Amino acid sequence: DGGITQSPKYLFRKEGQNVTLSCEQNLNHDAMYWYRQDPGQGLRLIYYSQIVNDFQKGDIAEGYSVSREKKESFPLTVTSAQKNPTAFYLCASYSGFGYTFGSGTRLTVV
Amino acid sequence: QKEVEQNSGPLSVPEGAIASLNCTYSDRGSQSFFWYRQYSGKSPELIMFIYSNGDKEDGRFTAQLNKASQYVSLLIRDSQPSDSATYLCASQGAGSYQLTFGKGTKLSVIP
């Protein structure tokens, strides 16, 4: 089955630690996106990529980094510079009829 | 700044009633519009998209678009408790893959 796989489902980060969220798709989509969702805040765009080896900052890119070395993969690193990383993170790809979303990663700072 | 506005709710309707969810957008260049349903703790799933003025029906769901008024709505007929979720409205600009999302309306269908 085609789709987007995010892992892990739950992730715990200690203060000062970098963590990487995985996003893999087998849909052959060019454009991929990372969103952050906080309660009552809707979806906020972190980074997006429209083609391999190219990506652009979204509205809240500070404290995050991404790479796009392969069409299938778009990992997101939450760095220690992100002071309030606790949130639900969603990866998506553009399907021609809106986005297909992964199942999300819930990140908690401990 | 492109914006999509939704009433956050909660919107409560009795089972079997029609639920009406509304959305306005600021970018007149927006061409396509999407409604996603998101259950608590889950990721959004696409339920409808519309790009022409007028109505589009799919089962119990009807999407309505009025580009002159910059207004999009979603009607859910014969509402069921399983329809209780947050509904996200999104717009897509011309020549862009990127969607702009509203903050969502929480719908509660009361048995």
CSV table of C-alpha atoms in Angstrom, one decimal:
chain,number,residue,atom,x,y,z
A,1,ASP,CA,0.0,0.0,0.0
A,2,GLY,CA,1.2,3.5,-0.8
A,3,GLY,CA,1.4,6.0,1.9
A,4,ILE,CA,3.5,8.1,4.3
A,5,THR,CA,5.2,6.5,7.2
A,6,GLN,CA,6.3,8.6,10.2
A,7,SER,CA,8.4,7.2,13.0
A,8,PRO,CA,8.5,7.0,15.9
A,9,LYS,CA,4.9,7.5,17.0
A,10,TYR,CA,6.0,8.9,20.4
A,11,LEU,CA,9.3,10.5,21.1
A,12,PHE,CA,10.7,12.0,24.3
A,13,ARG,CA,13.5,14.6,24.3
A,14,LYS,CA,15.7,15.7,27.1
A,15,GLU,CA,16.7,19.3,27.5
A,16,GLY,CA,19.6,20.2,25.2
A,17,GLN,CA,19.2,17.1,23.0
A,18,ASN,CA,18.7,17.0,19.2
A,19,VAL,CA,16.1,14.5,17.9
A,20,THR,CA,15.2,13.4,14.4
A,21,LEU,CA,11.7,12.5,13.2
A,22,SER,CA,11.5,10.2,10.2
A,23,CYS,CA,9.2,10.7,7.2
A,24,GLU,CA,9.2,8.2,4.3
A,25,GLN,CA,6.8,8.0,1.4
A,26,ASN,CA,6.3,5.5,-1.4
A,27,LEU,CA,3.8,7.6,-3.4
A,28,ASN,CA,6.4,9.1,-5.8
A,29,HIS,CA,5.4,12.6,-4.7
A,30,ASP,CA,7.8,15.5,-5.3
A,31,ALA,CA,6.5,17.9,-2.7
A,32,MET,CA,6.8,17.2,1.0
A,33,TYR,CA,5.9,19.2,4.1
A,34,TRP,CA,6.5,19.3,7.8
A,35,TYR,CA,3.8,20.8,10.1
A,36,ARG,CA,3.6,21.4,13.8
A,37,GLN,CA,0.3,21.2,15.6
A,38,ASP,CA,-0.4,22.6,19.1
A,39,PRO,CA,-3.8,22.5,20.8
A,40,GLY,CA,-6.0,25.2,19.4
A,41,GLN,CA,-3.3,26.5,17.0
A,42,GLY,CA,-4.0,24.6,13.8
A,43,LEU,CA,-1.2,23.5,11.5
A,44,ARG,CA,1.9,25.6,11.3
A,45,LEU,CA,4.4,25.1,8.5
A,46,ILE,CA,8.0,24.3,9.5
A,47,TYR,CA,9.7,23.4,6.3
A,48,TYR,CA,8.8,22.2,2.8
A,49,SER,CA,10.6,20.6,-0.2
A,50,GLN,CA,9.4,20.6,-3.8
A,51,ILE,CA,12.3,18.6,-5.2
A,52,VAL,CA,15.3,16.5,-4.1
A,53,ASN,CA,18.2,18.5,-2.6
A,54,ASP,CA,16.1,21.6,-2.2
A,55,PHE,CA,13.9,22.8,0.7
A,56,GLN,CA,12.5,26.1,2.0
A,57,LYS,CA,11.7,27.5,5.4
A,58,GLY,CA,8.1,27.8,6.5
A,59,ASP,CA,6.6,30.1,9.0
A,60,ILE,CA,8.2,28.6,12.1
A,61,ALA,CA,11.6,27.1,10.9
A,62,GLU,CA,13.7,28.4,13.8
A,63,GLY,CA,15.1,25.6,15.9
A,64,TYR,CA,14.5,23.0,13.2
A,65,SER,CA,16.4,21.5,10.3
A,66,VAL,CA,15.6,19.2,7.4
A,67,SER,CA,17.3,17.3,4.5
A,68,ARG,CA,16.0,15.9,1.2
A,69,GLU,CA,18.7,13.6,-0.1
A,70,LYS,CA,16.1,11.2,-1.6
A,71,LYS,CA,12.7,11.7,-3.1
A,72,GLU,CA,11.2,9.2,-0.6
A,73,SER,CA,12.6,10.7,2.6
A,74,PHE,CA,12.3,14.1,4.4
A,75,PRO,CA,13.6,13.8,8.0
A,76,LEU,CA,13.1,16.7,10.4
A,77,THR,CA,15.6,17.4,13.2
A,78,VAL,CA,14.4,19.3,16.3
A,79,THR,CA,17.5,21.0,17.6
A,80,SER,CA,18.3,22.2,21.1
A,81,ALA,CA,17.6,25.7,19.9
A,82,GLN,CA,13.9,24.9,19.7
A,83,LYS,CA,12.9,25.9,23.2
A,84,ASN,CA,9.3,24.6,23.2
A,85,PRO,CA,9.3,21.5,21.0
A,86,THR,CA,6.4,19.6,22.7
A,87,ALA,CA,3.8,19.2,20.0
A,88,PHE,CA,2.3,16.9,17.4
A,89,TYR,CA,4.4,16.8,14.2
A,90,LEU,CA,2.8,15.9,10.9
A,91,CYS,CA,4.6,15.1,7.6
A,92,ALA,CA,2.6,15.4,4.4
A,93,SER,CA,3.1,15.1,0.6
A,94,TYR,CA,1.2,16.7,-2.2
A,95,SER,CA,-1.0,14.3,-4.1
A,96,GLY,CA,-2.5,16.5,-6.8
A,97,PHE,CA,-5.7,16.6,-4.7
A,98,GLY,CA,-4.4,18.2,-1.5
A,99,TYR,CA,-2.1,16.5,1.0
A,100,THR,CA,-1.7,13.0,2.2
A,101,PHE,CA,-0.6,13.0,5.8
A,102,GLY,CA,1.5,10.6,7.8
A,103,SER,CA,0.2,9.3,11.2
A,104,GLY,CA,2.2,11.9,13.1
A,105,THR,CA,4.9,11.9,15.8
A,106,ARG,CA,4.1,13.2,19.3
A,107,LEU,CA,7.2,14.8,20.8
A,108,THR,CA,7.4,15.5,24.5
A,109,VAL,CA,10.2,17.2,26.4
A,110,VAL,CA,11.1,15.5,29.6
B,1,GLN,CA,-0.4,37.1,4.5
B,2,LYS,CA,-2.8,34.4,3.3
B,3,GLU,CA,-5.3,33.5,5.9
B,4,VAL,CA,-8.1,31.0,6.3
B,5,GLU,CA,-10.6,31.7,9.1
B,6,GLN,CA,-12.8,29.2,10.9
B,7,ASN,CA,-15.0,29.4,13.9
B,8,SER,CA,-13.3,27.2,16.5
B,9,GLY,CA,-16.5,26.0,18.0
B,10,PRO,CA,-17.4,23.7,19.5
B,11,LEU,CA,-20.4,23.2,17.3
B,12,SER,CA,-22.9,20.9,18.8
B,13,VAL,CA,-25.6,19.3,16.8
B,14,PRO,CA,-28.1,16.4,17.6
B,15,GLU,CA,-27.7,13.1,15.9
B,16,GLY,CA,-29.5,13.1,12.5
B,17,ALA,CA,-29.3,16.9,12.1
B,18,ILE,CA,-27.4,18.9,9.5
B,19,ALA,CA,-24.0,20.2,10.6
B,20,SER,CA,-22.9,23.4,8.8
B,21,LEU,CA,-19.2,24.3,9.0
B,22,ASN,CA,-18.0,27.6,7.5
B,23,CYS,CA,-14.7,29.0,6.3
B,24,THR,CA,-13.5,32.3,4.8
B,25,TYR,CA,-10.2,33.0,3.0
B,26,SER,CA,-8.3,36.1,2.3
B,27,ASP,CA,-6.3,35.3,-0.8
B,28,ARG,CA,-8.5,36.0,-3.9
B,29,GLY,CA,-6.0,34.0,-6.0
B,30,SER,CA,-6.9,30.8,-4.1
B,31,GLN,CA,-8.2,28.2,-6.6
B,32,SER,CA,-8.8,24.9,-4.7
B,33,PHE,CA,-10.3,24.2,-1.3
B,34,PHE,CA,-10.1,21.2,0.9
B,35,TRP,CA,-11.9,19.9,4.0
B,36,TYR,CA,-10.1,17.5,6.3
B,37,ARG,CA,-11.4,15.6,9.3
B,38,GLN,CA,-9.2,15.1,12.2
B,39,TYR,CA,-10.1,12.8,15.1
B,40,SER,CA,-8.4,13.5,18.5
B,41,GLY,CA,-4.8,12.4,18.5
B,42,LYS,CA,-4.9,11.4,14.8
B,43,SER,CA,-3.7,12.9,11.6
B,44,PRO,CA,-6.0,14.8,9.2
B,45,GLU,CA,-7.8,12.9,6.5
B,46,LEU,CA,-9.2,14.4,3.3
B,47,ILE,CA,-13.0,14.2,3.0
B,48,MET,CA,-13.8,16.8,0.2
B,49,PHE,CA,-12.2,19.1,-2.2
B,50,ILE,CA,-13.8,21.8,-4.4
B,51,TYR,CA,-12.5,24.2,-7.0
B,52,SER,CA,-15.6,25.4,-8.9
B,53,ASN,CA,-18.3,27.8,-7.6
B,54,GLY,CA,-21.4,26.0,-6.4
B,55,ASP,CA,-22.0,22.7,-4.7
B,56,LYS,CA,-20.2,19.4,-4.7
B,57,GLU,CA,-21.9,16.4,-3.1
B,58,ASP,CA,-20.3,13.1,-1.9
B,59,GLY,CA,-22.6,10.9,0.2
B,60,ARG,CA,-23.6,12.8,3.3
B,61,PHE,CA,-21.2,15.6,2.6
B,62,THR,CA,-21.7,18.7,0.5
B,63,ALA,CA,-19.0,21.3,-0.1
B,64,GLN,CA,-20.1,24.8,-1.2
B,65,LEU,CA,-17.8,27.4,-2.7
B,66,ASN,CA,-18.5,31.1,-3.4
B,67,LYS,CA,-15.4,32.7,-4.7
B,68,ALA,CA,-17.0,36.2,-4.9
B,69,SER,CA,-17.7,36.1,-1.2
B,70,GLN,CA,-14.4,34.1,-0.5
B,71,TYR,CA,-16.5,31.6,1.4
B,72,VAL,CA,-16.4,27.8,1.7
B,73,SER,CA,-18.7,25.6,3.6
B,74,LEU,CA,-19.2,21.9,4.5
B,75,LEU,CA,-22.6,20.5,5.2
B,76,ILE,CA,-22.9,17.1,6.9
B,77,ARG,CA,-26.4,15.6,6.5
B,78,ASP,CA,-27.8,13.0,9.0
B,79,SER,CA,-24.9,13.7,11.4
B,80,GLN,CA,-23.6,10.7,13.4
B,81,PRO,CA,-21.7,10.6,16.6
B,82,SER,CA,-18.8,9.2,14.5
B,83,ASP,CA,-18.7,12.6,12.7
B,84,SER,CA,-17.5,14.2,16.0
B,85,ALA,CA,-14.1,15.5,15.1
B,86,THR,CA,-12.2,18.7,14.2
B,87,TYR,CA,-12.8,19.9,10.7
B,88,LEU,CA,-9.9,21.7,9.0
B,89,CYS,CA,-10.5,24.0,6.0
B,90,ALA,CA,-7.6,24.6,3.6
B,91,SER,CA,-7.0,26.7,0.5
B,92,GLN,CA,-4.5,26.3,-2.3
B,93,GLY,CA,-3.2,29.2,-4.4
B,94,ALA,CA,-2.7,29.2,-8.1
B,95,GLY,CA,0.4,27.5,-9.3
B,96,SER,CA,1.3,26.4,-5.8
B,97,TYR,CA,1.3,23.0,-4.1
B,98,GLN,CA,1.2,24.5,-0.6
B,99,LEU,CA,-2.0,24.6,1.4
B,100,THR,CA,-3.0,27.2,3.9
B,101,PHE,CA,-5.0,25.8,6.8
B,102,GLY,CA,-7.6,27.3,9.2
B,103,LYS,CA,-7.4,26.4,12.9
B,104,GLY,CA,-10.3,24.0,12.6
B,105,THR,CA,-13.9,23.8,13.9
B,106,LYS,CA,-14.6,21.2,16.6
B,107,LEU,CA,-17.9,19.4,15.9
B,108,SER,CA,-19.7,17.4,18.5
B,109,VAL,CA,-22.7,15.2,17.5
B,110,ILE,CA,-24.9,14.5,20.4
B,111,PRO,CA,-26.7,11.0,20.5
